[in-house]
Amino acid sequence: MSPRGRRTPPAGDPSSRHRSRARHRARRGAGTVGATKNPSAAGPPARAARPRLPGRAERSTPRRVTGPGQAAPPAVPLSKMPLLSVPKEVAVGTAMLGVAFATGVLAGKRYPSLVFGTPSGMMGKNSPIRQYILDHSLREHPILKKLRLLTADHPWGRMMVSCEQAQLMANLVKLIKAKKVIEIGVFTGYNALNMALVLPDNGRVIACDINEDYAKIGRPLWKEAGVEHKIDLRIKPAIQTLDELLASGEAETFDFAFIDADKESYNEYYEKCLRLIKKGGIIAIDNVLWKGKVLKPRKGDLAAQSIHRLNEKLLRDPRVNISMLPMGDGVTLAFKL
């Protein structure tokens, strides 16, 4: 007897094969035809046919074209094919990139100030990172510092150019050995003083503004620093001053220009400065990020619209090479070709 109490027919017994086939047919019948006639006596229902996936080929593997005398390789059932047809390293790398992308998206939603590695939210007025930058890079003349602190106490002190940005402007002026500089938008004169300090004794800054009251704060300090004779302050609309310079034959005689005035006139300032600057000269344009408003300028925000249009124009302007820097409120350096 077999362990289950049943007689096991000898191998090869034809009657055994016939009985096995009969039992198999009976089981199949109980799950299909028998189920419709007598559900209570039926066995487990047959498994439903698997739906065909859209676009799945009828054959198990794609047909391969063979050359003369070559036999086609044997077909491999879909159930035997590997799930991934790419190397393991590639699959793992792709998965890791996906995780990194998802992490970046979540981090961007939670910390929107992190943009391309430049944490704009960390660069605010009281930011430890910004203070670190100032502590480890700012070489400020004592009188410049005095004027900066005076300006900071002014109700409109936030209009002053950032001191680290002003230092970059002075370094550029010194690098190109500039002698003639234009500044559009003087305020208290911090940046004018900053550039005048690095100009040669016969150099000059044409400082354009429409409000002399602000400049009165810085003028005594220009004199104290010994550079007042280098700063030519012109209190009138800057467009008028630029036109006068062009009319007097000073086109392509200036080395450097700094634009930081009313934003709606930025394009006009840029065009006139480009005529006044010589080849190899630099035009620095401040506030090109405009506190992020250039990303999606509102319909009534003329300043953001004007800056955004100029940014797009500068990108495609063949007359200059440019660099846009996330310093201060953003500054673009345009190098005249």
GROMACS .gro file of C-alpha atoms in nm:
model
  337
    1MET     CA    1   0.000   0.000   0.000
    2SER     CA    2   0.111   0.349  -0.061
    3PRO     CA    3   0.151   0.580   0.236
    4ARG     CA    4  -0.195   0.721   0.167
    5GLY     CA    5  -0.357   0.374   0.171
    6ARG     CA    6  -0.391   0.359  -0.208
    7ARG     CA    7  -0.244   0.106  -0.435
    8THR     CA    8   0.015   0.254  -0.664
    9PRO     CA    9   0.000   0.095  -1.010
   10PRO     CA   10   0.334  -0.007  -1.151
   11ALA     CA   11   0.506   0.240  -1.377
   12GLY     CA   12   0.414   0.200  -1.736
   13ASP     CA   13   0.079   0.044  -1.661
   14PRO     CA   14  -0.150   0.171  -1.940
   15SER     CA   15  -0.457   0.144  -1.720
   16SER     CA   16  -0.297   0.390  -1.480
   17ARG     CA   17  -0.248   0.644  -1.752
   18HIS     CA   18  -0.607   0.605  -1.871
   19ARG     CA   19  -0.747   0.648  -1.519
   20SER     CA   20  -0.532   0.960  -1.457
   21ARG     CA   21  -0.655   1.120  -1.778
   22ALA     CA   22  -1.014   1.040  -1.688
   23ARG     CA   23  -0.980   1.193  -1.344
   24HIS     CA   24  -0.817   1.503  -1.498
   25ARG     CA   25  -1.105   1.541  -1.747
   26ALA     CA   26  -1.355   1.501  -1.466
   27ARG     CA   27  -1.194   1.772  -1.259
   28ARG     CA   28  -1.192   2.009  -1.558
   29GLY     CA   29  -1.558   1.935  -1.628
   30ALA     CA   30  -1.656   2.005  -1.269
   31GLY     CA   31  -1.512   2.351  -1.291
   32THR     CA   32  -1.669   2.448  -1.620
   33VAL     CA   33  -1.976   2.272  -1.761
   34GLY     CA   34  -2.073   2.117  -1.429
   35ALA     CA   35  -2.060   2.452  -1.261
   36THR     CA   36  -2.338   2.586  -1.480
   37LYS     CA   37  -2.571   2.300  -1.408
   38ASN     CA   38  -2.513   2.242  -1.040
   39PRO     CA   39  -2.320   2.520  -0.870
   40SER     CA   40  -2.334   2.353  -0.531
   41ALA     CA   41  -2.163   2.040  -0.654
   42ALA     CA   42  -1.908   2.214  -0.866
   43GLY     CA   43  -1.547   2.247  -0.771
   44PRO     CA   44  -1.359   2.573  -0.760
   45PRO     CA   45  -1.443   2.800  -1.052
   46ALA     CA   46  -1.202   2.808  -1.341
   47ARG     CA   47  -0.956   3.097  -1.347
   48ALA     CA   48  -1.074   3.376  -1.571
   49ALA     CA   49  -0.883   3.423  -1.890
   50ARG     CA   50  -0.605   3.684  -1.856
   51PRO     CA   51  -0.696   3.996  -2.058
   52ARG     CA   52  -0.473   4.073  -2.349
   53LEU     CA   53  -0.258   4.382  -2.294
   54PRO     CA   54  -0.302   4.655  -2.553
   55GLY     CA   55  -0.042   4.633  -2.824
   56ARG     CA   56   0.102   4.300  -2.707
   57ALA     CA   57   0.231   4.093  -2.994
   58GLU     CA   58   0.067   3.763  -3.071
   59ARG     CA   59   0.394   3.574  -3.057
   60SER     CA   60   0.596   3.533  -2.742
   61THR     CA   61   0.909   3.703  -2.875
   62PRO     CA   62   0.976   3.947  -3.161
   63ARG     CA   63   1.064   3.787  -3.490
   64ARG     CA   64   1.433   3.804  -3.572
   65VAL     CA   65   1.557   3.824  -3.928
   66THR     CA   66   1.833   3.577  -4.005
   67GLY     CA   67   2.078   3.579  -4.285
   68PRO     CA   68   2.134   3.303  -4.541
   69GLY     CA   69   2.215   2.976  -4.376
   70GLN     CA   70   2.134   3.106  -4.029
   71ALA     CA   71   1.872   2.940  -3.819
   72ALA     CA   72   1.638   3.151  -3.613
   73PRO     CA   73   1.701   3.118  -3.239
   74PRO     CA   74   1.438   2.932  -3.041
   75ALA     CA   75   1.149   3.141  -2.917
   76VAL     CA   76   1.159   3.234  -2.548
   77PRO     CA   77   0.823   3.247  -2.369
   78LEU     CA   78   0.735   3.580  -2.212
   79SER     CA   79   0.723   3.415  -1.873
   80LYS     CA   80   1.088   3.320  -1.907
   81MET     CA   81   1.210   3.660  -2.024
   82PRO     CA   82   1.387   3.889  -1.771
   83LEU     CA   83   1.184   4.179  -1.640
   84LEU     CA   84   1.468   4.425  -1.709
   85SER     CA   85   1.664   4.425  -2.028
   86VAL     CA   86   1.915   4.686  -1.902
   87PRO     CA   87   2.223   4.622  -1.692
   88LYS     CA   88   2.171   4.614  -1.318
   89GLU     CA   89   2.398   4.918  -1.267
   90VAL     CA   90   2.191   5.127  -1.508
   91ALA     CA   91   1.867   5.027  -1.337
   92VAL     CA   92   2.004   5.110  -0.993
   93GLY     CA   93   2.145   5.443  -1.114
   94THR     CA   94   1.814   5.539  -1.271
   95ALA     CA   95   1.632   5.457  -0.949
   96MET     CA   96   1.875   5.670  -0.748
   97LEU     CA   97   1.826   5.964  -0.987
   98GLY     CA   98   1.452   5.927  -0.942
   99VAL     CA   99   1.487   5.936  -0.566
  100ALA     CA  100   1.714   6.242  -0.588
  101PHE     CA  101   1.467   6.420  -0.818
  102ALA     CA  102   1.174   6.347  -0.586
  103THR     CA  103   1.377   6.467  -0.289
  104GLY     CA  104   1.463   6.788  -0.473
  105VAL     CA  105   1.100   6.852  -0.559
  106LEU     CA  106   0.991   6.803  -0.199
  107ALA     CA  107   1.276   7.021  -0.072
  108GLY     CA  108   1.187   7.291  -0.323
  109LYS     CA  109   0.829   7.295  -0.199
  110ARG     CA  110   0.937   7.316   0.163
  111TYR     CA  111   1.231   7.552   0.113
  112PRO     CA  112   1.150   7.761  -0.197
  113SER     CA  113   1.439   8.000  -0.127
  114LEU     CA  114   1.690   7.737  -0.236
  115VAL     CA  115   1.747   7.809  -0.604
  116PHE     CA  116   2.029   7.645  -0.802
  117GLY     CA  117   2.250   7.618  -0.499
  118THR     CA  118   2.216   7.987  -0.418
  119PRO     CA  119   2.014   8.013  -0.096
  120SER     CA  120   1.859   8.355  -0.158
  121GLY     CA  121   1.668   8.328   0.169
  122MET     CA  122   1.999   8.282   0.350
  123MET     CA  123   2.145   8.597   0.193
  124GLY     CA  124   1.917   8.847   0.362
  125LYS     CA  125   2.027   9.150   0.556
  126ASN     CA  126   2.076   8.960   0.881
  127SER     CA  127   2.193   8.636   0.724
  128PRO     CA  128   2.488   8.456   0.891
  129ILE     CA  129   2.608   8.346   0.547
  130ARG     CA  130   2.610   8.701   0.414
  131GLN     CA  131   2.788   8.819   0.727
  132TYR     CA  132   3.046   8.546   0.672
  133ILE     CA  133   3.098   8.671   0.314
  134LEU     CA  134   3.146   9.027   0.438
  135ASP     CA  135   3.381   8.918   0.715
  136HIS     CA  136   3.598   8.720   0.476
  137SER     CA  137   3.596   8.931   0.159
  138LEU     CA  138   3.507   9.295   0.226
  139ARG     CA  139   3.802   9.537   0.225
  140GLU     CA  140   3.618   9.857   0.293
  141HIS     CA  141   3.788  10.195   0.310
  142PRO     CA  142   3.720  10.356   0.652
  143ILE     CA  143   3.536  10.650   0.493
  144LEU     CA  144   3.332  10.412   0.278
  145LYS     CA  145   3.226  10.231   0.594
  146LYS     CA  146   3.136  10.563   0.754
  147LEU     CA  147   2.915  10.653   0.458
  148ARG     CA  148   2.757  10.308   0.454
  149LEU     CA  149   2.656  10.336   0.818
  150LEU     CA  150   2.516  10.686   0.763
  151THR     CA  151   2.314  10.558   0.467
  152ALA     CA  152   2.186  10.259   0.663
  153ASP     CA  153   2.024  10.499   0.911
  154HIS     CA  154   1.840  10.679   0.630
  155PRO     CA  155   1.468  10.596   0.584
  156TRP     CA  156   1.548  10.492   0.227
  157GLY     CA  157   1.878  10.329   0.314
  158ARG     CA  158   1.775  10.004   0.147
  159MET     CA  159   1.824  10.174  -0.191
  160MET     CA  160   2.201  10.172  -0.145
  161VAL     CA  161   2.395   9.921  -0.351
  162SER     CA  162   2.523   9.628  -0.145
  163CYS     CA  163   2.877   9.684  -0.023
  164GLU     CA  164   3.008   9.355  -0.163
  165GLN     CA  165   2.861   9.444  -0.502
  166ALA     CA  166   3.018   9.792  -0.489
  167GLN     CA  167   3.354   9.631  -0.414
  168LEU     CA  168   3.318   9.415  -0.726
  169MET     CA  169   3.245   9.727  -0.932
  170ALA     CA  170   3.558   9.895  -0.798
  171ASN     CA  171   3.767   9.587  -0.871
  172LEU     CA  172   3.641   9.581  -1.230
  173VAL     CA  173   3.714   9.952  -1.272
  174LYS     CA  174   4.065   9.893  -1.146
  175LEU     CA  175   4.110   9.578  -1.356
  176ILE     CA  176   4.037   9.750  -1.688
  177LYS     CA  177   4.237  10.060  -1.583
  178ALA     CA  178   3.933  10.281  -1.627
  179LYS     CA  179   3.962  10.658  -1.630
  180LYS     CA  180   3.608  10.765  -1.723
  181VAL     CA  181   3.304  10.620  -1.548
  182ILE     CA  182   2.929  10.688  -1.566
  183GLU     CA  183   2.698  10.624  -1.273
  184ILE     CA  184   2.322  10.650  -1.323
  185GLY     CA  185   2.157  10.667  -0.982
  186VAL     CA  186   2.382  10.810  -0.710
  187PHE     CA  187   2.167  10.818  -0.394
  188THR     CA  188   2.409  10.907  -0.109
  189GLY     CA  189   2.713  10.845  -0.325
  190TYR     CA  190   2.853  10.526  -0.172
  191ASN     CA  191   2.928  10.361  -0.504
  192ALA     CA  192   3.051  10.685  -0.662
  193LEU     CA  193   3.299  10.720  -0.376
  194ASN     CA  194   3.391  10.354  -0.405
  195MET     CA  195   3.485  10.389  -0.773
  196ALA     CA  196   3.650  10.729  -0.731
  197LEU     CA  197   3.888  10.579  -0.476
  198VAL     CA  198   4.035  10.343  -0.736
  199LEU     CA  199   4.044  10.584  -1.030
  200PRO     CA  200   4.368  10.764  -1.114
  201ASP     CA  201   4.394  11.123  -1.000
  202ASN     CA  202   4.285  11.250  -1.342
  203GLY     CA  203   3.992  11.006  -1.359
  204ARG     CA  204   3.632  11.112  -1.317
  205VAL     CA  205   3.289  10.976  -1.238
  206ILE     CA  206   2.994  11.140  -1.417
  207ALA     CA  207   2.734  11.091  -1.141
  208CYS     CA  208   2.374  11.131  -1.259
  209ASP     CA  209   2.081  11.188  -1.025
  210ILE     CA  210   1.774  11.408  -0.988
  211ASN     CA  211   1.782  11.447  -0.608
  212GLU     CA  212   2.062  11.650  -0.455
  213ASP     CA  213   1.940  11.601  -0.097
  214TYR     CA  214   2.059  11.241  -0.089
  215ALA     CA  215   2.395  11.332  -0.238
  216LYS     CA  216   2.448  11.593   0.033
  217ILE     CA  217   2.493  11.305   0.278
  218GLY     CA  218   2.791  11.169   0.090
  219ARG     CA  219   2.950  11.484  -0.050
  220PRO     CA  220   3.134  11.580   0.275
  221LEU     CA  221   3.279  11.229   0.284
  222TRP     CA  222   3.394  11.252  -0.078
  223LYS     CA  223   3.591  11.556   0.031
  224GLU     CA  224   3.719  11.382   0.342
  225ALA     CA  225   3.846  11.093   0.127
  226GLY     CA  226   4.025  11.339  -0.104
  227VAL     CA  227   3.835  11.235  -0.418
  228GLU     CA  228   3.567  11.504  -0.449
  229HIS     CA  229   3.740  11.644  -0.758
  230LYS     CA  230   3.691  11.309  -0.933
  231ILE     CA  231   3.312  11.308  -0.893
  232ASP     CA  232   3.113  11.525  -1.136
  233LEU     CA  233   2.761  11.528  -0.989
  234ARG     CA  234   2.494  11.633  -1.239
  235ILE     CA  235   2.148  11.692  -1.094
  236LYS     CA  236   1.914  11.650  -1.390
  237PRO     CA  237   1.742  11.360  -1.568
  238ALA     CA  238   2.007  11.106  -1.659
  239ILE     CA  239   1.883  11.080  -2.019
  240GLN     CA  240   1.955  11.449  -2.060
  241THR     CA  241   2.308  11.410  -1.923
  242LEU     CA  242   2.378  11.111  -2.149
  243ASP     CA  243   2.251  11.301  -2.453
  244GLU     CA  244   2.477  11.593  -2.363
  245LEU     CA  245   2.778  11.362  -2.343
  246LEU     CA  246   2.698  11.216  -2.684
  247ALA     CA  247   2.642  11.560  -2.833
  248SER     CA  248   2.980  11.678  -2.704
  249GLY     CA  249   3.160  11.400  -2.889
  250GLU     CA  250   3.229  11.168  -2.596
  251ALA     CA  251   3.093  10.855  -2.762
  252GLU     CA  252   3.313  10.550  -2.703
  253THR     CA  253   3.535  10.734  -2.456
  254PHE     CA  254   3.407  10.588  -2.129
  255ASP     CA  255   3.536  10.268  -1.975
  256PHE     CA  256   3.264  10.172  -1.730
  257ALA     CA  257   2.898  10.247  -1.656
  258PHE     CA  258   2.680  10.154  -1.361
  259ILE     CA  259   2.300  10.169  -1.404
  260ASP     CA  260   2.085  10.180  -1.090
  261ALA     CA  261   1.800  10.428  -1.137
  262ASP     CA  262   1.433  10.418  -1.242
  263LYS     CA  263   1.369  10.075  -1.389
  264GLU     CA  264   1.126  10.184  -1.658
  265SER     CA  265   1.411  10.368  -1.832
  266TYR     CA  266   1.665  10.086  -1.808
  267ASN     CA  267   1.659  10.001  -2.178
  268GLU     CA  268   1.718  10.364  -2.278
  269TYR     CA  269   2.000  10.399  -2.026
  270TYR     CA  270   2.158  10.082  -2.159
  271GLU     CA  271   2.141  10.190  -2.522
  272LYS     CA  272   2.294  10.530  -2.457
  273CYS     CA  273   2.566  10.389  -2.231
  274LEU     CA  274   2.650  10.133  -2.498
  275ARG     CA  275   2.723  10.424  -2.734
  276LEU     CA  276   2.934  10.602  -2.475
  277ILE     CA  277   3.136  10.297  -2.367
  278LYS     CA  278   3.441  10.200  -2.568
  279LYS     CA  279   3.503   9.846  -2.693
  280GLY     CA  280   3.619   9.631  -2.406
  281GLY     CA  281   3.430   9.849  -2.159
  282ILE     CA  282   3.175   9.721  -1.910
  283ILE     CA  283   2.816   9.816  -1.831
  284ALA     CA  284   2.691   9.695  -1.491
  285ILE     CA  285   2.312   9.683  -1.453
  286ASP     CA  286   2.176   9.652  -1.101
  287ASN     CA  287   1.849   9.498  -0.972
  288VAL     CA  288   1.811   9.259  -1.266
  289LEU     CA  289   1.629   9.008  -1.043
  290TRP     CA  290   1.402   9.269  -0.884
  291LYS     CA  291   1.330   9.060  -0.575
  292GLY     CA  292   1.224   8.767  -0.792
  293LYS     CA  293   0.941   8.960  -0.958
  294VAL     CA  294   1.102   8.913  -1.301
  295LEU     CA  295   1.003   8.545  -1.286
  296LYS     CA  296   0.642   8.637  -1.355
  297PRO     CA  297   0.596   9.013  -1.389
  298ARG     CA  298   0.250   9.131  -1.297
  299LYS     CA  299   0.044   9.324  -1.544
  300GLY     CA  300   0.072   9.653  -1.358
  301ASP     CA  301   0.435   9.616  -1.248
  302LEU     CA  302   0.610   9.829  -1.510
  303ALA     CA  303   0.947   9.804  -1.334
  304ALA     CA  304   0.948   9.423  -1.336
  305GLN     CA  305   0.827   9.417  -1.697
  306SER     CA  306   1.099   9.658  -1.810
  307ILE     CA  307   1.376   9.467  -1.635
  308HIS     CA  308   1.250   9.134  -1.768
  309ARG     CA  309   1.240   9.266  -2.124
  310LEU     CA  310   1.593   9.401  -2.090
  311ASN     CA  311   1.715   9.070  -1.948
  312GLU     CA  312   1.574   8.887  -2.249
  313LYS     CA  313   1.725   9.142  -2.484
  314LEU     CA  314   2.069   9.118  -2.325
  315LEU     CA  315   2.068   8.742  -2.361
  316ARG     CA  316   2.046   8.777  -2.739
  317ASP     CA  317   2.236   9.104  -2.788
  318PRO     CA  318   2.532   9.031  -3.021
  319ARG     CA  319   2.701   9.359  -2.923
  320VAL     CA  320   2.796   9.233  -2.578
  321ASN     CA  321   2.898   8.932  -2.375
  322ILE     CA  322   2.714   8.905  -2.045
  323SER     CA  323   2.725   8.751  -1.700
  324MET     CA  324   2.425   8.768  -1.466
  325LEU     CA  325   2.529   8.735  -1.103
  326PRO     CA  326   2.300   8.655  -0.807
  327MET     CA  327   2.465   8.925  -0.597
  328GLY     CA  328   2.258   9.177  -0.407
  329ASP     CA  329   1.935   9.202  -0.605
  330GLY     CA  330   2.109   9.064  -0.913
  331VAL     CA  331   2.361   9.239  -1.136
  332THR     CA  332   2.437   9.184  -1.503
  333LEU     CA  333   2.777   9.266  -1.644
  334ALA     CA  334   2.772   9.348  -2.015
  335PHE     CA  335   3.111   9.349  -2.187
  336LYS     CA  336   3.107   9.554  -2.508
  337LEU     CA  337   3.249   9.371  -2.808
   0.00000   0.00000   0.00000
